[in-house]
């Protein structure tokens, strides 16, 4: 049954090629639309626009852990190989909505502060249509 009420962010995960990002601490889905300027002499000094291209990113941060399965090493392989992947922003709850697209890993960053947890962040730039689906 789909989640109702105000959702808890802990439910959401970033999933890359059917594997959840391990030890994730946050995730973000961002979508935007470019516009084209149609301002002309008849616009009475006001800017007018029309729609143009749409784009999006999915990003996540996680605690660093060496090993396989949704970890930094797997993401580095995607980045280094310039390989496209399928990225999904979703919960695991039946009937909840999810958002997915083909993407490229365009940013991968590791942070290792003194006497603190090592973390990393990854940003995927979406390519093509962003799909809304329902978990089954």
PDB file of C-alpha atoms in Angstrom:
ATOM      1  CA  UNK A   1       0.000   0.000   0.000  1.00  0.00           C
ATOM      2  CA  UNK A   2       1.338   3.425  -0.941  1.00  0.00           C
ATOM      3  CA  UNK A   3       2.801   5.709   1.690  1.00  0.00           C
ATOM      4  CA  UNK A   4       0.287   8.279   2.949  1.00  0.00           C
ATOM      5  CA  UNK A   5       0.769  11.574   4.750  1.00  0.00           C
ATOM      6  CA  UNK A   6       4.056  13.419   4.986  1.00  0.00           C
ATOM      7  CA  UNK A   7       6.789  11.078   3.816  1.00  0.00           C
ATOM      8  CA  UNK A   8       9.909  10.250   5.803  1.00  0.00           C
ATOM      9  CA  UNK A   9      13.035  10.909   3.719  1.00  0.00           C
ATOM     10  CA  UNK A  10      14.638   7.751   5.099  1.00  0.00           C
ATOM     11  CA  UNK A  11      12.306   5.742   2.851  1.00  0.00           C
ATOM     12  CA  UNK A  12      13.909   7.072  -0.346  1.00  0.00           C
ATOM     13  CA  UNK A  13      16.985   5.551  -1.946  1.00  0.00           C
ATOM     14  CA  UNK A  14      19.027   6.183  -5.059  1.00  0.00           C
ATOM     15  CA  UNK A  15      19.250   3.002  -7.090  1.00  0.00           C
ATOM     16  CA  UNK A  16      21.836   2.494  -9.869  1.00  0.00           C
ATOM     17  CA  UNK A  17      21.302  -0.376 -12.301  1.00  0.00           C
ATOM     18  CA  UNK A  18      19.028  -2.165  -9.783  1.00  0.00           C
ATOM     19  CA  UNK A  19      21.416  -1.758  -6.825  1.00  0.00           C
ATOM     20  CA  UNK A  20      20.716   0.694  -3.994  1.00  0.00           C
ATOM     21  CA  UNK A  21      23.558   3.032  -3.032  1.00  0.00           C
ATOM     22  CA  UNK A  22      24.902   1.518   0.201  1.00  0.00           C
ATOM     23  CA  UNK A  23      25.111   3.619   3.382  1.00  0.00           C
ATOM     24  CA  UNK A  24      23.301   6.525   1.739  1.00  0.00           C
ATOM     25  CA  UNK A  25      22.665   9.538   3.955  1.00  0.00           C
ATOM     26  CA  UNK A  26      20.627  11.619   1.505  1.00  0.00           C
ATOM     27  CA  UNK A  27      19.290  11.764  -2.007  1.00  0.00           C
ATOM     28  CA  UNK A  28      17.975  14.483  -4.284  1.00  0.00           C
ATOM     29  CA  UNK A  29      15.955  14.483  -7.483  1.00  0.00           C
ATOM     30  CA  UNK A  30      16.137  17.801  -9.322  1.00  0.00           C
ATOM     31  CA  UNK A  31      14.249  18.612 -12.524  1.00  0.00           C
ATOM     32  CA  UNK A  32      14.280  21.832 -14.513  1.00  0.00           C
ATOM     33  CA  UNK A  33      13.083  23.280 -17.790  1.00  0.00           C
ATOM     34  CA  UNK A  34      14.892  25.797 -19.953  1.00  0.00           C
ATOM     35  CA  UNK A  35      12.907  28.565 -21.554  1.00  0.00           C
ATOM     36  CA  UNK A  36      13.205  30.484 -24.800  1.00  0.00           C
ATOM     37  CA  UNK A  37      12.824  34.209 -24.788  1.00  0.00           C
ATOM     38  CA  UNK A  38       9.957  35.451 -26.959  1.00  0.00           C
ATOM     39  CA  UNK A  39      10.044  39.062 -25.810  1.00  0.00           C
ATOM     40  CA  UNK A  40       9.290  41.465 -28.649  1.00  0.00           C
ATOM     41  CA  UNK A  41       8.172  45.012 -29.299  1.00  0.00           C
ATOM     42  CA  UNK A  42       4.563  44.019 -28.551  1.00  0.00           C
ATOM     43  CA  UNK A  43       5.444  42.715 -25.054  1.00  0.00           C
ATOM     44  CA  UNK A  44       4.942  46.190 -23.515  1.00  0.00           C
ATOM     45  CA  UNK A  45       8.302  46.031 -21.749  1.00  0.00           C
ATOM     46  CA  UNK A  46       7.563  42.677 -20.102  1.00  0.00           C
ATOM     47  CA  UNK A  47       9.574  39.546 -20.741  1.00  0.00           C
ATOM     48  CA  UNK A  48       7.698  36.673 -22.353  1.00  0.00           C
ATOM     49  CA  UNK A  49       8.876  33.083 -22.624  1.00  0.00           C
ATOM     50  CA  UNK A  50       7.954  29.675 -23.994  1.00  0.00           C
ATOM     51  CA  UNK A  51       9.071  26.208 -22.958  1.00  0.00           C
ATOM     52  CA  UNK A  52      12.285  24.561 -24.149  1.00  0.00           C
ATOM     53  CA  UNK A  53      14.364  21.553 -23.062  1.00  0.00           C
ATOM     54  CA  UNK A  54      13.839  19.690 -19.789  1.00  0.00           C
ATOM     55  CA  UNK A  55      16.638  18.130 -17.769  1.00  0.00           C
ATOM     56  CA  UNK A  56      17.329  16.578 -14.425  1.00  0.00           C
ATOM     57  CA  UNK A  57      19.847  15.213 -11.970  1.00  0.00           C
ATOM     58  CA  UNK A  58      19.758  12.647  -9.213  1.00  0.00           C
ATOM     59  CA  UNK A  59      22.385  12.990  -6.506  1.00  0.00           C
ATOM     60  CA  UNK A  60      23.278  11.179  -3.311  1.00  0.00           C
ATOM     61  CA  UNK A  61      25.759  11.228  -0.451  1.00  0.00           C
ATOM     62  CA  UNK A  62      26.886   8.163   1.456  1.00  0.00           C
ATOM     63  CA  UNK A  63      29.241   6.895   4.112  1.00  0.00           C
ATOM     64  CA  UNK A  64      32.362   5.331   2.586  1.00  0.00           C
ATOM     65  CA  UNK A  65      32.805   1.575   2.936  1.00  0.00           C
ATOM     66  CA  UNK A  66      35.275  -0.522   0.957  1.00  0.00           C
ATOM     67  CA  UNK A  67      33.797  -3.507  -0.843  1.00  0.00           C
ATOM     68  CA  UNK A  68      31.269  -4.432  -3.487  1.00  0.00           C
ATOM     69  CA  UNK A  69      27.580  -3.764  -3.997  1.00  0.00           C
ATOM     70  CA  UNK A  70      26.431  -0.181  -4.465  1.00  0.00           C
ATOM     71  CA  UNK A  71      29.629   1.338  -3.177  1.00  0.00           C
ATOM     72  CA  UNK A  72      32.196   3.890  -4.318  1.00  0.00           C
ATOM     73  CA  UNK A  73      34.191   1.377  -6.383  1.00  0.00           C
ATOM     74  CA  UNK A  74      31.147   0.564  -8.521  1.00  0.00           C
ATOM     75  CA  UNK A  75      30.445   4.241  -9.092  1.00  0.00           C
ATOM     76  CA  UNK A  76      34.080   4.910  -9.979  1.00  0.00           C
ATOM     77  CA  UNK A  77      33.860   2.169 -12.626  1.00  0.00           C
ATOM     78  CA  UNK A  78      30.807   3.909 -14.150  1.00  0.00           C
ATOM     79  CA  UNK A  79      32.571   7.273 -14.081  1.00  0.00           C
ATOM     80  CA  UNK A  80      35.882   6.003 -15.409  1.00  0.00           C
ATOM     81  CA  UNK A  81      34.204   3.970 -18.153  1.00  0.00           C
ATOM     82  CA  UNK A  82      31.930   6.855 -19.210  1.00  0.00           C
ATOM     83  CA  UNK A  83      29.158   4.280 -18.991  1.00  0.00           C
ATOM     84  CA  UNK A  84      25.466   5.115 -18.994  1.00  0.00           C
ATOM     85  CA  UNK A  85      23.277   3.552 -16.346  1.00  0.00           C
ATOM     86  CA  UNK A  86      19.681   3.534 -15.166  1.00  0.00           C
ATOM     87  CA  UNK A  87      19.149   5.645 -12.058  1.00  0.00           C
ATOM     88  CA  UNK A  88      16.021   5.455  -9.926  1.00  0.00           C
ATOM     89  CA  UNK A  89      14.848   7.669  -7.050  1.00  0.00           C
ATOM     90  CA  UNK A  90      12.352   5.610  -5.092  1.00  0.00           C
ATOM     91  CA  UNK A  91      11.100   3.924  -1.962  1.00  0.00           C
ATOM     92  CA  UNK A  92      10.685   0.151  -1.714  1.00  0.00           C
ATOM     93  CA  UNK A  93       7.010   0.450  -0.761  1.00  0.00           C
ATOM     94  CA  UNK A  94       4.382  -1.078  -3.052  1.00  0.00           C
ATOM     95  CA  UNK A  95       2.304   1.514  -4.941  1.00  0.00           C
ATOM     96  CA  UNK A  96       4.675   4.420  -4.132  1.00  0.00           C
ATOM     97  CA  UNK A  97       5.792   6.508  -7.125  1.00  0.00           C
ATOM     98  CA  UNK A  98       9.368   6.370  -8.395  1.00  0.00           C
ATOM     99  CA  UNK A  99      11.327   8.424 -10.942  1.00  0.00           C
ATOM    100  CA  UNK A 100      13.954   6.949 -13.253  1.00  0.00           C
ATOM    101  CA  UNK A 101      16.022   7.729 -16.328  1.00  0.00           C
ATOM    102  CA  UNK A 102      19.123   6.794 -18.237  1.00  0.00           C
ATOM    103  CA  UNK A 103      22.014   8.810 -16.818  1.00  0.00           C
ATOM    104  CA  UNK A 104      25.722   9.477 -16.749  1.00  0.00           C
ATOM    105  CA  UNK A 105      27.683   9.895 -13.538  1.00  0.00           C
ATOM    106  CA  UNK A 106      29.024  13.432 -14.000  1.00  0.00           C
ATOM    107  CA  UNK A 107      30.428  14.105 -10.526  1.00  0.00           C
ATOM    108  CA  UNK A 108      31.988  11.800  -7.932  1.00  0.00           C
ATOM    109  CA  UNK A 109      33.593  13.287  -4.831  1.00  0.00           C
ATOM    110  CA  UNK A 110      35.153  11.721  -1.721  1.00  0.00           C
ATOM    111  CA  UNK A 111      35.631  13.681   1.516  1.00  0.00           C
ATOM    112  CA  UNK A 112      37.971  12.477   4.297  1.00  0.00           C
ATOM    113  CA  UNK A 113      38.075  14.944   7.223  1.00  0.00           C
ATOM    114  CA  UNK A 114      40.347  14.364  10.220  1.00  0.00           C
ATOM    115  CA  UNK A 115      38.821  12.041  12.848  1.00  0.00           C
ATOM    116  CA  UNK A 116      35.467  11.860  11.075  1.00  0.00           C
ATOM    117  CA  UNK A 117      33.578   9.559   8.728  1.00  0.00           C
ATOM    118  CA  UNK A 118      34.758   9.350   5.145  1.00  0.00           C
ATOM    119  CA  UNK A 119      31.864  10.230   2.849  1.00  0.00           C
ATOM    120  CA  UNK A 120      31.290  10.489  -0.858  1.00  0.00           C
ATOM    121  CA  UNK A 121      28.783  12.161  -3.125  1.00  0.00           C
ATOM    122  CA  UNK A 122      27.657  11.332  -6.634  1.00  0.00           C
ATOM    123  CA  UNK A 123      25.645  13.301  -9.184  1.00  0.00           C
ATOM    124  CA  UNK A 124      23.973  11.694 -12.176  1.00  0.00           C
ATOM    125  CA  UNK A 125      22.906  13.845 -15.123  1.00  0.00           C
ATOM    126  CA  UNK A 126      19.768  12.414 -16.674  1.00  0.00           C
ATOM    127  CA  UNK A 127      19.633  11.769 -20.422  1.00  0.00           C
ATOM    128  CA  UNK A 128      16.337  11.525 -22.265  1.00  0.00           C
ATOM    129  CA  UNK A 129      12.897  11.233 -20.719  1.00  0.00           C
ATOM    130  CA  UNK A 130      12.411  11.095 -16.963  1.00  0.00           C
ATOM    131  CA  UNK A 131       9.888   8.347 -16.241  1.00  0.00           C
ATOM    132  CA  UNK A 132       7.389   8.248 -13.390  1.00  0.00           C
ATOM    133  CA  UNK A 133       6.323   4.751 -12.390  1.00  0.00           C
ATOM    134  CA  UNK A 134       4.668   2.886  -9.540  1.00  0.00           C
ATOM    135  CA  UNK A 135       6.409   0.268  -7.391  1.00  0.00           C
ATOM    136  CA  UNK A 136       4.853  -3.165  -7.715  1.00  0.00           C
TER     137      UNK A 136
END
